[in-house]
mmCIF file of C-alpha atoms and ligand atoms in Angstrom:
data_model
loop_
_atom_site.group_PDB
_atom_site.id
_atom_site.type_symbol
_atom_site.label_atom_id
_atom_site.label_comp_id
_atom_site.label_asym_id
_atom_site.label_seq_id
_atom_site.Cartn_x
_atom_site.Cartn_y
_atom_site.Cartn_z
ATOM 1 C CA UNK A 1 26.334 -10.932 -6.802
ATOM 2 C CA UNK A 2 28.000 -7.792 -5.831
ATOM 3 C CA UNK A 3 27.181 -6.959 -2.394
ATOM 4 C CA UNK A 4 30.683 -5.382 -1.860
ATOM 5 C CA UNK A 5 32.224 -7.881 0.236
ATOM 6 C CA UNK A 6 34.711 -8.973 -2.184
ATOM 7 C CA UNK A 7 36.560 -5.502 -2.111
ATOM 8 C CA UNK A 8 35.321 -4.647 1.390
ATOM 9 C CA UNK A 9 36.670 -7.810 3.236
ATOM 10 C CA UNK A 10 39.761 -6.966 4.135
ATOM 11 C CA UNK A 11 39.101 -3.577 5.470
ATOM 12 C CA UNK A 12 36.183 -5.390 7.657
ATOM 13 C CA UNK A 13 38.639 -7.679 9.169
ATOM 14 C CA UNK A 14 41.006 -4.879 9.997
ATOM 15 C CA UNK A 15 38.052 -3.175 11.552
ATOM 16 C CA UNK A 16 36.560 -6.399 13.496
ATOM 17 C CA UNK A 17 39.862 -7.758 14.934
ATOM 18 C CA UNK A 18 39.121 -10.574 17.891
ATOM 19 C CA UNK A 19 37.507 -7.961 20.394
ATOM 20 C CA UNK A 20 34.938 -7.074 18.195
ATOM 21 C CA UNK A 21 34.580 -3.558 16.483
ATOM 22 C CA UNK A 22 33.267 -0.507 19.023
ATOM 23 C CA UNK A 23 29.853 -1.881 18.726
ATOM 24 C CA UNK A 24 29.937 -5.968 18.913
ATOM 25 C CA UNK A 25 32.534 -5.071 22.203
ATOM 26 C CA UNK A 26 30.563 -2.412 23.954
ATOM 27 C CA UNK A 27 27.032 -3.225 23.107
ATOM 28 C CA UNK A 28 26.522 -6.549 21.556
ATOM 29 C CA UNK A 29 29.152 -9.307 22.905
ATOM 30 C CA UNK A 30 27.967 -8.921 26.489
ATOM 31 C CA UNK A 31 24.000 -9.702 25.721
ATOM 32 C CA UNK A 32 24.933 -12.027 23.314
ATOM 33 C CA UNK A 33 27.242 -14.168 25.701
ATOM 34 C CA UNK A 34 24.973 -13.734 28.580
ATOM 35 C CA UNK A 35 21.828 -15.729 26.327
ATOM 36 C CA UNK A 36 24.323 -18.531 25.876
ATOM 37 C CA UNK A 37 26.240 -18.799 29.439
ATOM 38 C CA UNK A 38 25.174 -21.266 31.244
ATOM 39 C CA UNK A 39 23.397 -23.224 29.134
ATOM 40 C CA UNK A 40 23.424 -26.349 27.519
ATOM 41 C CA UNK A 41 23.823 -25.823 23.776
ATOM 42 C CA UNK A 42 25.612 -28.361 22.090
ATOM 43 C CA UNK A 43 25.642 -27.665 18.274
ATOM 44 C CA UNK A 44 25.350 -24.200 16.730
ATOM 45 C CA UNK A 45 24.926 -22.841 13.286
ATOM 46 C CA UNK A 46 26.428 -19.193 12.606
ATOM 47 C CA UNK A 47 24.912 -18.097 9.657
ATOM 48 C CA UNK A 48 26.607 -15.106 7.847
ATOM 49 C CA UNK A 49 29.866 -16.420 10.121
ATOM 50 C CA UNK A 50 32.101 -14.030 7.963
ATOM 51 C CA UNK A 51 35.742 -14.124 9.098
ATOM 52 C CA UNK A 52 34.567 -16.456 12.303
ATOM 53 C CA UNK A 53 35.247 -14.733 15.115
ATOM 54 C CA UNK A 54 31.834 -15.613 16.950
ATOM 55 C CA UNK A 55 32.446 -19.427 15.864
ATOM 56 C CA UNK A 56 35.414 -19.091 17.826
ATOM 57 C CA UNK A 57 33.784 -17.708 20.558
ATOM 58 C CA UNK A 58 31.211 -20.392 20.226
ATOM 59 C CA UNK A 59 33.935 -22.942 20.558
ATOM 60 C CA UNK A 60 35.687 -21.282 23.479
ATOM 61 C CA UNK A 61 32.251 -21.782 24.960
ATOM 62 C CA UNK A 62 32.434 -25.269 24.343
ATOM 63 C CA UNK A 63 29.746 -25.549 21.814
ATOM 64 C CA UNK A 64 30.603 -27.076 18.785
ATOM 65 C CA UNK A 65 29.890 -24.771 15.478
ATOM 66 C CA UNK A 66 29.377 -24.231 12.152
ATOM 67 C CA UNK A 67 29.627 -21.503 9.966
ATOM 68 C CA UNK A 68 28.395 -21.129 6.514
ATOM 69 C CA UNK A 69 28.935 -17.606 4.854
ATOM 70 C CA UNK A 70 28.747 -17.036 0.750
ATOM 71 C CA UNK A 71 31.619 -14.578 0.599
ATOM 72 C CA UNK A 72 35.950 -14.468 0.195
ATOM 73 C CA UNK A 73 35.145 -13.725 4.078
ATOM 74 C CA UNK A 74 35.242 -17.530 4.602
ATOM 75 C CA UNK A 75 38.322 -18.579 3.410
ATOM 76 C CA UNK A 76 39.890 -15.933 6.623
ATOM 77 C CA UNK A 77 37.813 -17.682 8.920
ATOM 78 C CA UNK A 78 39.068 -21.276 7.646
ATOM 79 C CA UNK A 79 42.512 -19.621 7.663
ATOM 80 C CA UNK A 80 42.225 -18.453 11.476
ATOM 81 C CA UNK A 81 40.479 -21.598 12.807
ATOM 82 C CA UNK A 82 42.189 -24.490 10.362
ATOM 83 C CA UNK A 83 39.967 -27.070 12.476
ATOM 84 C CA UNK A 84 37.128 -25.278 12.563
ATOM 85 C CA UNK A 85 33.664 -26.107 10.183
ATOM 86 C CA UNK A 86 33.295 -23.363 7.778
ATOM 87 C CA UNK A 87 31.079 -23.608 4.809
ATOM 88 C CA UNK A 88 30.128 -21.901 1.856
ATOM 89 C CA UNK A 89 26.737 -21.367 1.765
ATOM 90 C CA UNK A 90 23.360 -18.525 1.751
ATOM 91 C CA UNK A 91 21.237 -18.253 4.418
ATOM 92 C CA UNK A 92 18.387 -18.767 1.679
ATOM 93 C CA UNK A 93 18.677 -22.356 1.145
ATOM 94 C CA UNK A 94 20.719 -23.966 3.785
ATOM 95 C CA UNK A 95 22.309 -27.310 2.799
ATOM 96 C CA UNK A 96 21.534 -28.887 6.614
ATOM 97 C CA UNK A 97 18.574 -31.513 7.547
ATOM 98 C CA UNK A 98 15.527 -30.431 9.293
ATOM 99 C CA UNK A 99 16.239 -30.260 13.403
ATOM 100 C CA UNK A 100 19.743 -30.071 13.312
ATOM 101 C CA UNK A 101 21.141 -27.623 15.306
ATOM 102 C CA UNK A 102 19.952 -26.522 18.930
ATOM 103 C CA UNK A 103 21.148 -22.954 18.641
ATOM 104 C CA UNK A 104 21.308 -21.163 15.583
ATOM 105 C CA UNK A 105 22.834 -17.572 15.365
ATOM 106 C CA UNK A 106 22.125 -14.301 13.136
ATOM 107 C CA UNK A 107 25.035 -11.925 14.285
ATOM 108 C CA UNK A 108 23.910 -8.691 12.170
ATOM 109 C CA UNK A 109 23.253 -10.825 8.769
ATOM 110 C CA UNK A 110 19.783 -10.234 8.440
ATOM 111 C CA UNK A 111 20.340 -6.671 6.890
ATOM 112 C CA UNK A 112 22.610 -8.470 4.445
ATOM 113 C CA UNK A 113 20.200 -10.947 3.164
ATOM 114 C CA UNK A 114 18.060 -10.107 0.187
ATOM 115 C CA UNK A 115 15.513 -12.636 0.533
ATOM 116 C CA UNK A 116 15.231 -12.495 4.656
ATOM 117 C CA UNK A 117 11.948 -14.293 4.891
ATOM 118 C CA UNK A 118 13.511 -17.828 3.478
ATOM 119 C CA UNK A 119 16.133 -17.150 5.684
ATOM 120 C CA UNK A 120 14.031 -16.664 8.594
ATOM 121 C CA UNK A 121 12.182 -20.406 7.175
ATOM 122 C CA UNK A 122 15.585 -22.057 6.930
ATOM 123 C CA UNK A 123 16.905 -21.329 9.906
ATOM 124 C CA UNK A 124 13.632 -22.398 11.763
ATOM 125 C CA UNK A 125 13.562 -25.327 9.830
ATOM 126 C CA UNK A 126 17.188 -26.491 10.973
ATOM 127 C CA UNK A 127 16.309 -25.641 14.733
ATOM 128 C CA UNK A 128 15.325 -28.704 16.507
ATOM 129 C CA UNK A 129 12.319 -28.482 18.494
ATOM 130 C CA UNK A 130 13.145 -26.600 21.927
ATOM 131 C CA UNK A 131 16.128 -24.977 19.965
ATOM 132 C CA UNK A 132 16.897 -21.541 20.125
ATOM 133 C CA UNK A 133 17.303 -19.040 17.075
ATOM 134 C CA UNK A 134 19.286 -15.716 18.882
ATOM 135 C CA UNK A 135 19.619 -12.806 16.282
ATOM 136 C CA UNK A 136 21.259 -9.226 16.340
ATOM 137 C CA UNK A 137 20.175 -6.657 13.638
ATOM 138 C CA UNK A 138 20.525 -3.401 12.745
ATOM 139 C CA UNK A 139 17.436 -1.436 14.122
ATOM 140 C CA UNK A 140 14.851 -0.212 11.528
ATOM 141 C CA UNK A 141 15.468 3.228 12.161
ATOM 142 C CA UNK A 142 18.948 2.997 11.896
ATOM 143 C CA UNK A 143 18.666 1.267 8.909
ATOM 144 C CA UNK A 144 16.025 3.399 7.436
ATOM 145 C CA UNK A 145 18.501 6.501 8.406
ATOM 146 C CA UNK A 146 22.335 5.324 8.032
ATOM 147 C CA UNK A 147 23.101 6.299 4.392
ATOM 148 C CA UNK A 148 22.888 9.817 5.156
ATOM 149 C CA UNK A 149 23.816 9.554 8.849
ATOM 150 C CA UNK A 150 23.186 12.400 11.322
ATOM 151 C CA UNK A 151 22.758 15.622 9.736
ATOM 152 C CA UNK A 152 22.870 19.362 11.045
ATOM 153 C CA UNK A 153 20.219 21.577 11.265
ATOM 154 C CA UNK A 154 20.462 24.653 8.966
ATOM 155 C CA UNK A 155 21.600 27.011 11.322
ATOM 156 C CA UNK A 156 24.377 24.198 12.309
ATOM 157 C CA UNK A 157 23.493 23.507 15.509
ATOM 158 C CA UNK A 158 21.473 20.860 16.336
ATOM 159 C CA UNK A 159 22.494 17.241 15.273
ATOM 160 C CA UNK A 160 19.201 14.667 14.414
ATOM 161 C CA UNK A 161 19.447 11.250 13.027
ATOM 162 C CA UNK A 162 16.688 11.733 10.036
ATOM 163 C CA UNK A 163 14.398 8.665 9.895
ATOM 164 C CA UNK A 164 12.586 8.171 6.149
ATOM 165 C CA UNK A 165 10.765 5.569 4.310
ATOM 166 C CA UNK A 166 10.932 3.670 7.474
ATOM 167 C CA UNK A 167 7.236 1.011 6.134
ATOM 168 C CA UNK A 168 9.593 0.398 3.058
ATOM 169 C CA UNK A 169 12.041 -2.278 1.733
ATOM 170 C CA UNK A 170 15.213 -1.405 -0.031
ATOM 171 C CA UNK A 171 18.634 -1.649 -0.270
ATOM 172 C CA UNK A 172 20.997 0.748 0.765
ATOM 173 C CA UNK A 173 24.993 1.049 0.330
ATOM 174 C CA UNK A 174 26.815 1.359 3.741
ATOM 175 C CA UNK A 175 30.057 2.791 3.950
ATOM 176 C CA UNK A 176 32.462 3.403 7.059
ATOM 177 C CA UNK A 177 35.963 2.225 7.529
ATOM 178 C CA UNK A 178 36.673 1.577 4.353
ATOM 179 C CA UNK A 179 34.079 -0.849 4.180
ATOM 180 C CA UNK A 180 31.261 -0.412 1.799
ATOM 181 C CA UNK A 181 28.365 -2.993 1.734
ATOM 182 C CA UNK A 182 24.624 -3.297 0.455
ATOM 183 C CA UNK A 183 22.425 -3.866 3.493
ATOM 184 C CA UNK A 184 18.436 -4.044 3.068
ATOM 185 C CA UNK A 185 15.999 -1.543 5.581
ATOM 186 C CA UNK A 186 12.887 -3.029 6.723
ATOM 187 C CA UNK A 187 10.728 -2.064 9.127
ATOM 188 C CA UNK A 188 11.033 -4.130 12.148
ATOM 189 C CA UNK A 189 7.220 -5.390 11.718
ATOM 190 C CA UNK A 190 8.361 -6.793 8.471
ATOM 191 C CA UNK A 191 10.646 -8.778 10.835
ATOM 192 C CA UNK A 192 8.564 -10.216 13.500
ATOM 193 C CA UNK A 193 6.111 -10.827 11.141
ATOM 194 C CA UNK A 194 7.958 -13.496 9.331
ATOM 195 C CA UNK A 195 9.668 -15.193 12.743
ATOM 196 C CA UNK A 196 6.436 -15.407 13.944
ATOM 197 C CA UNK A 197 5.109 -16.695 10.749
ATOM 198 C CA UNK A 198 7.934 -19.245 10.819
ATOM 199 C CA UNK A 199 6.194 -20.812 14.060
ATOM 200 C CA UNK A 200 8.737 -18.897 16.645
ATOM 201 C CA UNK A 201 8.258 -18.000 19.701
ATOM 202 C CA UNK A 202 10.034 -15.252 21.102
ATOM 203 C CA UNK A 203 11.920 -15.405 24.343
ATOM 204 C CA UNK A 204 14.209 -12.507 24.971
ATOM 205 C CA UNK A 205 14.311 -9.157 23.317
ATOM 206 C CA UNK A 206 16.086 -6.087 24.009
ATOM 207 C CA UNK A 207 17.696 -2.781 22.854
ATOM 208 C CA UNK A 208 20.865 -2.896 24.380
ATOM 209 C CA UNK A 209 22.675 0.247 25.653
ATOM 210 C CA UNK A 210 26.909 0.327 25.368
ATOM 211 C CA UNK A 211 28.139 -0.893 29.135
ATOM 212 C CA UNK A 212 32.133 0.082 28.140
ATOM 213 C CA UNK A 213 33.450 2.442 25.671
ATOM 214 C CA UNK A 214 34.540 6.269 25.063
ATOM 215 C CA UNK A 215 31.681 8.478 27.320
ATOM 216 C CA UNK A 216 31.353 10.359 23.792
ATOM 217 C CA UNK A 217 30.826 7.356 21.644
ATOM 218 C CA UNK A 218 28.430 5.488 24.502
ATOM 219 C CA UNK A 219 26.664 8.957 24.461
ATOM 220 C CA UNK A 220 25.551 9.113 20.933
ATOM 221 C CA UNK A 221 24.797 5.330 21.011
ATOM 222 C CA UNK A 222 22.212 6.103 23.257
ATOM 223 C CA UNK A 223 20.855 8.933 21.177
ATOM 224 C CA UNK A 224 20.106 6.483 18.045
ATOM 225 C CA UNK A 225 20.561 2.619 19.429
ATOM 226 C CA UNK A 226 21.851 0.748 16.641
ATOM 227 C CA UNK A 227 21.084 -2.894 17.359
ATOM 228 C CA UNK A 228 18.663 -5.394 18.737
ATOM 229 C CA UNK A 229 18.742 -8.602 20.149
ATOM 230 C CA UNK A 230 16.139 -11.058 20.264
ATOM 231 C CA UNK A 231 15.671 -14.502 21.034
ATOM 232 C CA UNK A 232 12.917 -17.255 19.395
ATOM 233 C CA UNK A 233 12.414 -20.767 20.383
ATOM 234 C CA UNK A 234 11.193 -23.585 18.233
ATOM 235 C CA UNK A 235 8.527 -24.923 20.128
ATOM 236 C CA UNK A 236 9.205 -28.336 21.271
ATOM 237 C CA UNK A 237 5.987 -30.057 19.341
ATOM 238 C CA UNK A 238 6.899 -28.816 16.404
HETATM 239 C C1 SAM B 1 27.868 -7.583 8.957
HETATM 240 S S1 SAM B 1 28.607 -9.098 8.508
HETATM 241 C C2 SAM B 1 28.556 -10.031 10.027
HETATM 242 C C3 SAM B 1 29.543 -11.164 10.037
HETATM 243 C C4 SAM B 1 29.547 -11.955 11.354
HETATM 244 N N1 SAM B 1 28.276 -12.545 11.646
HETATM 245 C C5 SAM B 1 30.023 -11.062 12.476
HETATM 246 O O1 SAM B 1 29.198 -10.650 13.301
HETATM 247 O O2 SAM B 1 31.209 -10.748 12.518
HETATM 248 C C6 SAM B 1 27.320 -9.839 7.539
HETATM 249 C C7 SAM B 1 27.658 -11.212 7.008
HETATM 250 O O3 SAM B 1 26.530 -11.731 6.292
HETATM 251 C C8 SAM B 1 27.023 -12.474 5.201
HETATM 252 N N2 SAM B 1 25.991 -12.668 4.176
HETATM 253 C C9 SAM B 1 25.663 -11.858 3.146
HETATM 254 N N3 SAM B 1 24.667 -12.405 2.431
HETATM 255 C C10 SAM B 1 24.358 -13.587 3.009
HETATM 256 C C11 SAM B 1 23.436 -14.625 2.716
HETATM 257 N N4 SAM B 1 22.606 -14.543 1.680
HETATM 258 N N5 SAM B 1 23.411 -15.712 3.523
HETATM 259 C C12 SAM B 1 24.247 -15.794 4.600
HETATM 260 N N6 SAM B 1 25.141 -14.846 4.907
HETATM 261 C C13 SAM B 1 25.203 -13.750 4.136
HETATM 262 C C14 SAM B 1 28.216 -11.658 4.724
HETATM 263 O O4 SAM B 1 29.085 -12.409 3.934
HETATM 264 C C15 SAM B 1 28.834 -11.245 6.058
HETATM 265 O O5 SAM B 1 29.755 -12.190 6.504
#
């Protein structure tokens, strides 16, 4: 499988470092903290953990995790948290019992996933009823728009994001930093429609806006958002 994380993880662990890169630190580490302050989650499953950071966070939070990622990316997270659980593994098939884990997390993984809809199934699956599944993606328009990026008009003026093919599925490669991964577009429909279909109930969603950063950066954030966040329970009868 080349995805290009075997030649892009060192350059993403350069860019990550332990605060986060611009947008994990600005935009996404805040909302994502906030939905698990506070309350009483016990056992959490970080699938697509890559170097670890959030299981580290997780365990600074005093909730005990487990990562499973298929790429070199996990050997760096075993290295930087020796007593920590990392495994190999795909989100696809995961190797856990049914009603395992009370939280499971999707920290932008989704858009690395080929087949996203088992994923979606497996992590439902290991929820245990009353459990909550908290995921941040890639928007679909970003997706849809982030090989080419924003553009100029002709006349070299106006800067647009360009939005195409956004009803479709494909893969795209994704380049910046020196990094350079596939990630897969799909329309956020395509999305719902199988966490739903997984029995799901959704409990929190939002397009977060930067609260810290550069004025610049936090200014063209808000032009094209690049994440969201949402939030599905397993309901407790199931
Ligand atoms: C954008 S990185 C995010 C890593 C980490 N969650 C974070 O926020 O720092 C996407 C991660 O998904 C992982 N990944 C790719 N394909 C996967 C699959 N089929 N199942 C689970 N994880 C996968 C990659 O190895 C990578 O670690």
């Amino acid at each position: 499988m080349d995805n290009g994380w075997e030649i892009s993880a060192q350059a993403w662990v350069d860019s990550i470092g332990e605060r986060g890169d611009w947008g994990r630190e600005h935009v996404l580490d805040p909302v994502i903290l906030g939905r698990i302050t506070g309350r009483s989650f016990k056992r959490a499953l970080d699938v697509g953990c890559g170097e670890g950071r959030f299981c580290r966070m997780l365990k600074e939070a005093g909730i005990a995790a487990t990562g499973i990622d298929p790429t070199p990316l996990l050997e760096l997270a075993r290295r930087r948290d020796p007593s920590g659980d990392y495994r190999p593994g795909r989100a696809e098939q995961l190797d856990f019992e049914d009603r395992t884990f009370d939280l499971v997390v999707s920290y932008i993984t989704l858009v690395d996933i080929p087949d996203f809809r088992s994923a979606i199934r497996e992590m439902a699956r290991v929820l245990k009823p009353g459990g909550a599944l908290l995921v941040a993606n890639l928007t679909g328009f970003t997706s849809a728009g982030a090989e080419q990026g924003w553009v100029k008009d002709a006349d070299g003026k106006r800067l647009h994001f360009p939005v195409d093919r956004y009803l479709e599925e494909f893969p795209f490669w994704f380049e910046w930093s020196g990094i350079r991964i596939e990630n897969w577009h799909r329309p956020l429909s395509a999305y719902m429609a199988a966490f739903l279909e997984a029995g799901l109930t959704l409990t929190f969603f939002a397009e977060p806006a930067p609260i810290s950063g550069e004025p610049s950066s936090q200014e063209t954030f808000r032009r094209v958002p690049w994440f969201v966040v949402m939030e599905w329970e397993k309901p407790a009868a199931a």
